[in-house]
PDB file of C-alpha atoms in Angstrom:
ATOM      1  CA  GLN H 192      12.305 -10.290 -10.728  1.00 86.00           C
ATOM      2  CA  VAL H 193      11.053  -7.918  -8.055  1.00 92.00           C
ATOM      3  CA  GLN H 194      10.257  -9.105  -4.553  1.00 96.00           C
ATOM      4  CA  LEU H 195       8.052  -7.168  -2.143  1.00 97.00           C
ATOM      5  CA  VAL H 196       7.898  -7.977   1.549  1.00 96.00           C
ATOM      6  CA  GLU H 197       5.341  -6.300   3.782  1.00 96.00           C
ATOM      7  CA  SER H 198       5.742  -5.787   7.495  1.00 96.00           C
ATOM      8  CA  ARG H 199       3.478  -7.647   9.856  1.00 95.00           C
ATOM      9  CA  GLY H 200       0.103  -6.025  10.372  1.00 95.00           C
ATOM     10  CA  GLY H 201      -1.800  -6.767  13.521  1.00 95.00           C
ATOM     11  CA  LEU H 202      -4.641  -5.878  15.791  1.00 97.00           C
ATOM     12  CA  VAL H 203      -5.387  -2.220  16.463  1.00 98.00           C
ATOM     13  CA  GLN H 204      -8.199  -0.570  18.348  1.00 98.00           C
ATOM     14  CA  PRO H 205     -10.663   1.747  16.609  1.00 98.00           C
ATOM     15  CA  GLY H 206      -9.231   5.231  16.494  1.00 98.00           C
ATOM     16  CA  GLY H 207      -5.707   3.921  16.779  1.00 98.00           C
ATOM     17  CA  SER H 208      -2.754   3.990  14.401  1.00 98.00           C
ATOM     18  CA  LEU H 209      -0.601   1.502  12.566  1.00 98.00           C
ATOM     19  CA  ARG H 210       2.209   1.845  10.049  1.00 98.00           C
ATOM     20  CA  LEU H 211       2.807  -0.732   7.361  1.00 98.00           C
ATOM     21  CA  SER H 212       6.018  -0.951   5.398  1.00 98.00           C
ATOM     22  CA  CYS H 213       6.942  -2.758   2.204  1.00 98.00           C
ATOM     23  CA  THR H 214      10.562  -3.352   1.302  1.00 97.00           C
ATOM     24  CA  THR H 215      11.542  -4.279  -2.238  1.00 95.00           C
ATOM     25  CA  SER H 216      14.487  -6.065  -3.773  1.00 93.00           C
ATOM     26  CA  GLY H 217      15.565  -7.210  -7.194  1.00 88.00           C
ATOM     27  CA  GLY H 218      14.547  -4.129  -9.143  1.00 82.00           C
ATOM     28  CA  ASN H 219      15.052  -0.427  -9.740  1.00 87.00           C
ATOM     29  CA  PHE H 220      12.753   0.878  -7.019  1.00 86.00           C
ATOM     30  CA  ILE H 221      13.371   4.530  -7.819  1.00 87.00           C
ATOM     31  CA  GLY H 222      12.028   4.118 -11.346  1.00 85.00           C
ATOM     32  CA  TYR H 223       8.462   3.046 -10.667  1.00 91.00           C
ATOM     33  CA  ALA H 224       5.263   3.874  -8.879  1.00 96.00           C
ATOM     34  CA  MET H 225       4.081   1.957  -5.830  1.00 97.00           C
ATOM     35  CA  GLY H 226       0.652   1.284  -4.434  1.00 98.00           C
ATOM     36  CA  TRP H 227      -1.268  -0.170  -1.531  1.00 98.00           C
ATOM     37  CA  PHE H 228      -4.416  -2.215  -1.968  1.00 98.00           C
ATOM     38  CA  ARG H 229      -6.612  -4.105   0.457  1.00 98.00           C
ATOM     39  CA  GLN H 230      -8.995  -7.013   0.293  1.00 98.00           C
ATOM     40  CA  HIS H 231     -11.922  -7.475   2.614  1.00 96.00           C
ATOM     41  CA  LEU H 232     -13.049 -11.027   3.246  1.00 93.00           C
ATOM     42  CA  GLY H 233     -15.055 -12.257   0.272  1.00 94.00           C
ATOM     43  CA  LEU H 234     -14.562  -9.120  -1.804  1.00 96.00           C
ATOM     44  CA  GLU H 235     -12.252  -8.024  -4.590  1.00 96.00           C
ATOM     45  CA  ARG H 236      -8.977  -6.292  -3.939  1.00 97.00           C
ATOM     46  CA  GLU H 237      -9.452  -2.520  -3.868  1.00 98.00           C
ATOM     47  CA  PHE H 238      -7.226   0.488  -4.248  1.00 98.00           C
ATOM     48  CA  VAL H 239      -6.077   2.322  -1.109  1.00 98.00           C
ATOM     49  CA  ALA H 240      -3.235   4.670  -2.082  1.00 98.00           C
ATOM     50  CA  ALA H 241      -0.413   5.096  -4.567  1.00 98.00           C
ATOM     51  CA  ILE H 242       2.722   7.169  -4.909  1.00 98.00           C
ATOM     52  CA  SER H 243       4.826   8.383  -7.811  1.00 96.00           C
ATOM     53  CA  TRP H 244       8.507   7.578  -8.078  1.00 94.00           C
ATOM     54  CA  ASN H 245       9.504  10.842  -6.378  1.00 94.00           C
ATOM     55  CA  GLY H 246       6.585  11.124  -3.960  1.00 93.00           C
ATOM     56  CA  ASP H 247       5.080  14.184  -5.629  1.00 95.00           C
ATOM     57  CA  SER H 248       1.782  12.554  -6.511  1.00 97.00           C
ATOM     58  CA  THR H 249      -0.222  10.536  -3.987  1.00 98.00           C
ATOM     59  CA  PRO H 250      -3.835   9.675  -4.855  1.00 98.00           C
ATOM     60  CA  TYR H 251      -6.030   8.050  -2.201  1.00 98.00           C
ATOM     61  CA  ALA H 252      -9.292   6.173  -2.099  1.00 98.00           C
ATOM     62  CA  ASP H 253     -12.090   8.341  -0.715  1.00 98.00           C
ATOM     63  CA  SER H 254     -12.578   5.915   2.155  1.00 97.00           C
ATOM     64  CA  VAL H 255      -9.097   6.600   3.560  1.00 98.00           C
ATOM     65  CA  LYS H 256      -8.451  10.173   2.463  1.00 98.00           C
ATOM     66  CA  GLY H 257      -7.382  12.320   5.399  1.00 98.00           C
ATOM     67  CA  ARG H 258      -6.641   9.295   7.587  1.00 98.00           C
ATOM     68  CA  PHE H 259      -3.983   7.319   5.690  1.00 98.00           C
ATOM     69  CA  THR H 260      -0.664   8.600   4.330  1.00 98.00           C
ATOM     70  CA  ILE H 261       1.550   6.894   1.797  1.00 98.00           C
ATOM     71  CA  SER H 262       5.241   7.720   1.588  1.00 98.00           C
ATOM     72  CA  ARG H 263       8.447   6.218   0.274  1.00 97.00           C
ATOM     73  CA  ASP H 264      12.163   6.160   1.015  1.00 97.00           C
ATOM     74  CA  ASN H 265      13.992   5.477  -2.230  1.00 95.00           C
ATOM     75  CA  ALA H 266      17.312   4.965  -0.487  1.00 94.00           C
ATOM     76  CA  LYS H 267      15.771   2.162   1.571  1.00 95.00           C
ATOM     77  CA  LYS H 268      13.636   0.876  -1.328  1.00 95.00           C
ATOM     78  CA  THR H 269      10.669   0.979   0.994  1.00 97.00           C
ATOM     79  CA  VAL H 270       7.124   2.298   0.793  1.00 98.00           C
ATOM     80  CA  TYR H 271       5.011   3.029   3.858  1.00 98.00           C
ATOM     81  CA  LEU H 272       1.345   3.295   4.705  1.00 98.00           C
ATOM     82  CA  GLU H 273       0.592   5.288   7.835  1.00 98.00           C
ATOM     83  CA  MET H 274      -2.911   4.449   9.040  1.00 98.00           C
ATOM     84  CA  ASN H 275      -4.521   6.820  11.543  1.00 98.00           C
ATOM     85  CA  SER H 276      -8.003   7.024  13.043  1.00 98.00           C
ATOM     86  CA  VAL H 277      -8.620   3.480  11.913  1.00 98.00           C
ATOM     87  CA  LYS H 278     -12.140   2.079  11.750  1.00 98.00           C
ATOM     88  CA  PRO H 279     -13.490  -1.487  11.903  1.00 97.00           C
ATOM     89  CA  GLU H 280     -14.169  -1.272   8.160  1.00 97.00           C
ATOM     90  CA  ASP H 281     -10.408  -0.895   7.594  1.00 98.00           C
ATOM     91  CA  THR H 282     -10.059  -4.546   8.599  1.00 98.00           C
ATOM     92  CA  ALA H 283      -8.598  -6.336   5.579  1.00 98.00           C
ATOM     93  CA  VAL H 284      -5.532  -7.965   4.116  1.00 98.00           C
ATOM     94  CA  TYR H 285      -3.257  -5.185   2.860  1.00 98.00           C
ATOM     95  CA  TYR H 286      -1.002  -5.633  -0.164  1.00 98.00           C
ATOM     96  CA  CYS H 287       1.748  -3.463  -1.558  1.00 98.00           C
ATOM     97  CA  ALA H 288       2.326  -3.470  -5.282  1.00 98.00           C
ATOM     98  CA  ALA H 289       4.849  -2.202  -7.819  1.00 97.00           C
ATOM     99  CA  ASP H 290       4.128  -0.773 -11.259  1.00 96.00           C
ATOM    100  CA  THR H 291       7.486  -1.323 -12.928  1.00 93.00           C
ATOM    101  CA  TYR H 292       6.278   0.141 -16.250  1.00 92.00           C
ATOM    102  CA  GLY H 293       5.245   3.526 -14.937  1.00 87.00           C
ATOM    103  CA  ASP H 294       6.583   6.177 -12.594  1.00 88.00           C
ATOM    104  CA  GLN H 295       3.238   7.906 -12.005  1.00 92.00           C
ATOM    105  CA  PRO H 296       0.644   6.470  -9.621  1.00 95.00           C
ATOM    106  CA  THR H 297      -2.322   4.530 -10.881  1.00 95.00           C
ATOM    107  CA  MET H 298      -5.423   3.330  -9.079  1.00 96.00           C
ATOM    108  CA  THR H 299      -5.933   0.442 -11.479  1.00 95.00           C
ATOM    109  CA  ARG H 300      -5.111  -2.932  -9.983  1.00 96.00           C
ATOM    110  CA  ASP H 301      -4.129  -4.489 -13.320  1.00 96.00           C
ATOM    111  CA  ASP H 302      -1.429  -1.850 -13.871  1.00 96.00           C
ATOM    112  CA  TYR H 303       0.638  -3.357 -11.061  1.00 97.00           C
ATOM    113  CA  ASP H 304       2.841  -6.278 -12.038  1.00 96.00           C
ATOM    114  CA  TYR H 305       4.425  -7.272  -8.719  1.00 97.00           C
ATOM    115  CA  TRP H 306       2.681  -7.865  -5.406  1.00 98.00           C
ATOM    116  CA  GLY H 307       3.589  -8.563  -1.827  1.00 97.00           C
ATOM    117  CA  GLN H 308       2.259 -11.532   0.080  1.00 97.00           C
ATOM    118  CA  GLY H 309      -0.285  -9.495   2.019  1.00 97.00           C
ATOM    119  CA  THR H 310      -0.572  -8.673   5.699  1.00 98.00           C
ATOM    120  CA  GLN H 311      -3.653  -8.838   7.894  1.00 98.00           C
ATOM    121  CA  VAL H 312      -4.853  -5.706   9.664  1.00 98.00           C
ATOM    122  CA  THR H 313      -7.690  -6.108  12.133  1.00 98.00           C
ATOM    123  CA  VAL H 314      -9.415  -3.143  13.737  1.00 98.00           C
ATOM    124  CA  SER H 315     -11.349  -4.197  16.794  1.00 97.00           C
ATOM    125  CA  SER H 316     -11.776  -3.365  20.452  1.00 95.00           C
TER     126      SER H 316
END
């Protein structure tokens, strides 16, 4: 059983920055891909970014490309999402996820078999 625990999100002003982290336990973190998704109020959960087991491949959603950066520290079993130049439309609950069956990143929500509890990020002045 794999557990994922996200850091607390929070309130950030438009144009500001925030870094989310997700620490895992109970599994072989180095062997699988990780992803970040988000869910706007009333909408389905959508893909944000993903990262391969070694960090070599990092696809992003078009809406965050150039502003967000995903990274991982395998020694710490942690994945990060650095959010820069945030916009009000980035307001959402953010979830990290683990694909324990694959080591290459996927943008497909159903490919991920473990999820964090979610953390609220609000972008507002």
